[in-house]
mmCIF file with all atom_site columns, C-alpha atoms in Angstrom:
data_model
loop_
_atom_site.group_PDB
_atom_site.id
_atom_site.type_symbol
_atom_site.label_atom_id
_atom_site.label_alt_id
_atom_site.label_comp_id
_atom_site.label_asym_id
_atom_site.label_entity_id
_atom_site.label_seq_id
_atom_site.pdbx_PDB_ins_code
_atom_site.Cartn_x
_atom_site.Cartn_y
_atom_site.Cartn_z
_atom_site.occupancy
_atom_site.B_iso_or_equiv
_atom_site.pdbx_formal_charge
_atom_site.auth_seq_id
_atom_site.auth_comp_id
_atom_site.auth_asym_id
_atom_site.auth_atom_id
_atom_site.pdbx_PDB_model_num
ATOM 1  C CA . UNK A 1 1  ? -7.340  -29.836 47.168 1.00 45.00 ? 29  UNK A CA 1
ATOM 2  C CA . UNK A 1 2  ? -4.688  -28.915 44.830 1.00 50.00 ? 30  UNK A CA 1
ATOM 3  C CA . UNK A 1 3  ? -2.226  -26.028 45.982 1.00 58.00 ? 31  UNK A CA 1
ATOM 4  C CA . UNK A 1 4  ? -4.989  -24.811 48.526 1.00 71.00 ? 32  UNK A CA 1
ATOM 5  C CA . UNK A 1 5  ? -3.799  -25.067 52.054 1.00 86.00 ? 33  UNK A CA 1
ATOM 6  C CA . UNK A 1 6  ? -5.383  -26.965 54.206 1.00 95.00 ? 34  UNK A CA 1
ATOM 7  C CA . UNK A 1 7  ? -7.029  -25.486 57.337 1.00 97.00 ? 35  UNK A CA 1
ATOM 8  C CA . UNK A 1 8  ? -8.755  -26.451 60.549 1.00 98.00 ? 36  UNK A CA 1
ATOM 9  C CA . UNK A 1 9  ? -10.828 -22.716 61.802 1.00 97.00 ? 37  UNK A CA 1
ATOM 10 C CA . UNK A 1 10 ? -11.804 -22.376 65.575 1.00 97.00 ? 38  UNK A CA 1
ATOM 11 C CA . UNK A 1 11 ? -14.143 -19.782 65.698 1.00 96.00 ? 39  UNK A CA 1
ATOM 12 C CA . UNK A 1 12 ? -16.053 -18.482 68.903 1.00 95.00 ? 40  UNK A CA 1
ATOM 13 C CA . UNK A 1 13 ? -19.328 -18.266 67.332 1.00 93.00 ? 41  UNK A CA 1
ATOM 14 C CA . UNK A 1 14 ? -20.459 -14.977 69.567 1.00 90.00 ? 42  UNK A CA 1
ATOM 15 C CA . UNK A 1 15 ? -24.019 -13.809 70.087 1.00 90.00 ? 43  UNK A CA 1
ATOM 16 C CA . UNK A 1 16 ? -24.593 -11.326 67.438 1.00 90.00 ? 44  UNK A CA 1
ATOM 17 C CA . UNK A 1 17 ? -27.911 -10.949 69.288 1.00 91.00 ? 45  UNK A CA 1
ATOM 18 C CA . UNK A 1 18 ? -25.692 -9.005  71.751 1.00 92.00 ? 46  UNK A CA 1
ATOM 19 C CA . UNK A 1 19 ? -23.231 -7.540  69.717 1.00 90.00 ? 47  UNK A CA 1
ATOM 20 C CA . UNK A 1 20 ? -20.768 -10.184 70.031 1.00 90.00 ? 48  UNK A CA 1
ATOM 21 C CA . UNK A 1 21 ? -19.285 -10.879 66.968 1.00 93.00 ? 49  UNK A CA 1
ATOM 22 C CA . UNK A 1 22 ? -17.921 -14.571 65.634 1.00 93.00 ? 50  UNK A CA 1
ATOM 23 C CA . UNK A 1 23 ? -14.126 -14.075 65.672 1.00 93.00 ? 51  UNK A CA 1
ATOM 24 C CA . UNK A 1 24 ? -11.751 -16.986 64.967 1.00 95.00 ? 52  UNK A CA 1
ATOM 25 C CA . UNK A 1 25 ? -9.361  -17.659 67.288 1.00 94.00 ? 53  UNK A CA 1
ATOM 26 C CA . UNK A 1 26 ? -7.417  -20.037 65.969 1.00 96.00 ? 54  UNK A CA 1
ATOM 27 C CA . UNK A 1 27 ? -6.868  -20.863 62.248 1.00 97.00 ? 55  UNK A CA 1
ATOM 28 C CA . UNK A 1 28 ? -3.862  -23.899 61.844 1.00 97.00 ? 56  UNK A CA 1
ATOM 29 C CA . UNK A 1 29 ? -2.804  -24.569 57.945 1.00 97.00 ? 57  UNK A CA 1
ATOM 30 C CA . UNK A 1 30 ? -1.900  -27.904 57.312 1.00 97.00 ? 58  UNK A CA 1
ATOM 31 C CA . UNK A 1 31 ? 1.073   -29.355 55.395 1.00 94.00 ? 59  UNK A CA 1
ATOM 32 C CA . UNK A 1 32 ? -0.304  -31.126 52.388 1.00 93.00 ? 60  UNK A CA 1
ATOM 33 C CA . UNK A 1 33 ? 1.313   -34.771 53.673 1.00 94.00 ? 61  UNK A CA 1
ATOM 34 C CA . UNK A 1 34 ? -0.005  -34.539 57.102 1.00 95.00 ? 62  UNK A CA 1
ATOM 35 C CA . UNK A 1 35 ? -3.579  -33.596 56.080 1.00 96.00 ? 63  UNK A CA 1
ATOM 36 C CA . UNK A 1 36 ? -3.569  -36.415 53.565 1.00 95.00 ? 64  UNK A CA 1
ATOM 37 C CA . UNK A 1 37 ? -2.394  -38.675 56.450 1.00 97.00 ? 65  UNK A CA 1
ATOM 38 C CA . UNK A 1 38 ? -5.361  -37.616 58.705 1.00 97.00 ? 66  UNK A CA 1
ATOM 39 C CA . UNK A 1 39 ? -7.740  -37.687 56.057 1.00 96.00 ? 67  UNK A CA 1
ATOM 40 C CA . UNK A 1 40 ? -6.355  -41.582 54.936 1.00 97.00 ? 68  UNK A CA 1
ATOM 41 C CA . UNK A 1 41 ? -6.097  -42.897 58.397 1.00 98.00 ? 69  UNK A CA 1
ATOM 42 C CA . UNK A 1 42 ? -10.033 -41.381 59.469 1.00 97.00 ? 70  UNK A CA 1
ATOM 43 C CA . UNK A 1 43 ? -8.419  -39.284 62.145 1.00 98.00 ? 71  UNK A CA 1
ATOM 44 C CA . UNK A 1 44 ? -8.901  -35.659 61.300 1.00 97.00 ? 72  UNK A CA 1
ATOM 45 C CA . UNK A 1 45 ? -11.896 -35.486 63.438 1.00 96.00 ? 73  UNK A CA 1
ATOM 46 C CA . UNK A 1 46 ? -9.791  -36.755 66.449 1.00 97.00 ? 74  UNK A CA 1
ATOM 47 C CA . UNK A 1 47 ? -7.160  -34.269 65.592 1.00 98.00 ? 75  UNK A CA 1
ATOM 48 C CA . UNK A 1 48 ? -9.382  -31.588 65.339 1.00 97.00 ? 76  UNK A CA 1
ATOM 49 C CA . UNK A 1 49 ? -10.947 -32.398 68.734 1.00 96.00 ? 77  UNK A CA 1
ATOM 50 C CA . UNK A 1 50 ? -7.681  -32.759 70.649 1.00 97.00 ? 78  UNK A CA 1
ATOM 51 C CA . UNK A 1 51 ? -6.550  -29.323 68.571 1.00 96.00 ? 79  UNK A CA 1
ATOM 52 C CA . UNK A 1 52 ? -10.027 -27.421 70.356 1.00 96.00 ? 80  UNK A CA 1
ATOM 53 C CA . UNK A 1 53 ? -9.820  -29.161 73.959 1.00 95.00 ? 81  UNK A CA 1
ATOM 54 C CA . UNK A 1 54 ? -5.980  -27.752 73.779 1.00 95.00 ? 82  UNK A CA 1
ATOM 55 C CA . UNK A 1 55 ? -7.356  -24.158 72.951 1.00 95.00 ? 83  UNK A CA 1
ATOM 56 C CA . UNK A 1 56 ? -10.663 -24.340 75.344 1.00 93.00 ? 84  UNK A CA 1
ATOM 57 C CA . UNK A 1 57 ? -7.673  -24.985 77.757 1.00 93.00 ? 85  UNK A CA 1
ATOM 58 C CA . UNK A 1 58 ? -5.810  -22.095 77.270 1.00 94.00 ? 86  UNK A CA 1
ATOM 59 C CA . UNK A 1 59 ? -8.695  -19.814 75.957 1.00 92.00 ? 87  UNK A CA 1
ATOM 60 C CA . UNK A 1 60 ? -12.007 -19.234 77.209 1.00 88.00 ? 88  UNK A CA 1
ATOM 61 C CA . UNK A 1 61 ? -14.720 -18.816 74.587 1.00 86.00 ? 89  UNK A CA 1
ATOM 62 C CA . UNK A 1 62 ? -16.971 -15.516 75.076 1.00 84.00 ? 90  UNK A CA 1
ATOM 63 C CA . UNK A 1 63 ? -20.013 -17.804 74.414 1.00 87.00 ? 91  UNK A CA 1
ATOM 64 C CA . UNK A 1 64 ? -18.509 -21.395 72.197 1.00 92.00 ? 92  UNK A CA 1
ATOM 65 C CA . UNK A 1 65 ? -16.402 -22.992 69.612 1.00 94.00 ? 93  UNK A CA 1
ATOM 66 C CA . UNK A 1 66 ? -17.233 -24.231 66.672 1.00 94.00 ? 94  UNK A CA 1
ATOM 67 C CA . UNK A 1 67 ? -14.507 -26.207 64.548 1.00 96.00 ? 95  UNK A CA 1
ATOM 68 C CA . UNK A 1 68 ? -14.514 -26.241 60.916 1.00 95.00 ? 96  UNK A CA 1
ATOM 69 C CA . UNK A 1 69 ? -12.128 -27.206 58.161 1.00 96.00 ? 97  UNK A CA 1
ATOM 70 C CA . UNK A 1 70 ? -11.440 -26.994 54.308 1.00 95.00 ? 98  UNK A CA 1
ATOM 71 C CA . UNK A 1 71 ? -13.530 -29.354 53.630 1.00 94.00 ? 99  UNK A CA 1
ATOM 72 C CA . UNK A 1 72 ? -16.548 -28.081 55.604 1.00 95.00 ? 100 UNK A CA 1
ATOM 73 C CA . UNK A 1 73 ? -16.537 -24.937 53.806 1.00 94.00 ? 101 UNK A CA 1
ATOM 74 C CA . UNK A 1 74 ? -15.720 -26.880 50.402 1.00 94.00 ? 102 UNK A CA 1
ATOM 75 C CA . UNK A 1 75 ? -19.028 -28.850 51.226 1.00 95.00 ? 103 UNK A CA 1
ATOM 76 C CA . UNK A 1 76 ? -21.257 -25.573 52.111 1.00 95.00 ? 104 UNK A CA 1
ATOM 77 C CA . UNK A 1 77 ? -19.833 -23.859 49.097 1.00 95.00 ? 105 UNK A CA 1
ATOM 78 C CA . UNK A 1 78 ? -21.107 -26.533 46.991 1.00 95.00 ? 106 UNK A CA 1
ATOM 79 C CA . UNK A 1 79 ? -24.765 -27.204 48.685 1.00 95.00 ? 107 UNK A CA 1
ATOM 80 C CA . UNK A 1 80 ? -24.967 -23.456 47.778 1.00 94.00 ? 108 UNK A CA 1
ATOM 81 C CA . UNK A 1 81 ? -23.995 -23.511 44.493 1.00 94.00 ? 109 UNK A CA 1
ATOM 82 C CA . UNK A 1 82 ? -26.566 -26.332 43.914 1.00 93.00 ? 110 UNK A CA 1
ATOM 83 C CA . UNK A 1 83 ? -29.189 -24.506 45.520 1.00 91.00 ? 111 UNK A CA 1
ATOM 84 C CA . UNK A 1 84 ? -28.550 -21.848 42.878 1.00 91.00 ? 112 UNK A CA 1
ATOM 85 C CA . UNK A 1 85 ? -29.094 -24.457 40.368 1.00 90.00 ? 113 UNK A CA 1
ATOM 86 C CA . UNK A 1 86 ? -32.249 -25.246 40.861 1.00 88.00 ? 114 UNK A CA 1
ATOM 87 C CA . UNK A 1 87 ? -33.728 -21.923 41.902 1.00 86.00 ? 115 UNK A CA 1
ATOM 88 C CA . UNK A 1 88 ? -33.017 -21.114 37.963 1.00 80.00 ? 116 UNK A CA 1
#
């Protein structure tokens, strides 16, 4: 990850069918030591789930969360940049 930060995204995913939007409503940045630590010990997913139960608790979602983190949009970036690839 190098000096990249990094961070777990809530994001009420809206109805754009509607006009509702995606926003995120909460974005958390991670010290480098404790994301290594939940990465090593296999419990970012756990952390992540406790971290959107404790916001659906104090935040309603307009429709529903979705939780994503660094390396989710690390992984899409590549697929798309492979897709690219071989479309040339």
């Amino acid at each position: 990850m190098g000096d990249d930060k990094f961070t777990i995204f809530i994001e009420d995913i809206g109805d754009r069918s509607v006009g509702m939007m995606p926003i995120i409503t909460v974005k958390v940045e991670l010290d480098e030591n404790m994301s290594e630590h939940l990465i090593e010990n296999k419990i970012l997913g756990e952390f992540e789930q406790k971290l959107e139960s404790l916001v659906k608790e104090y935040f309603e979602a307009e429709t529903m969360y979705r939780t994503y983190d660094t390396r989710d949009i690390e992984a899409e970036n590549e697929y798309y940049k492979r897709l690219a690839e071989e479309e040339e």
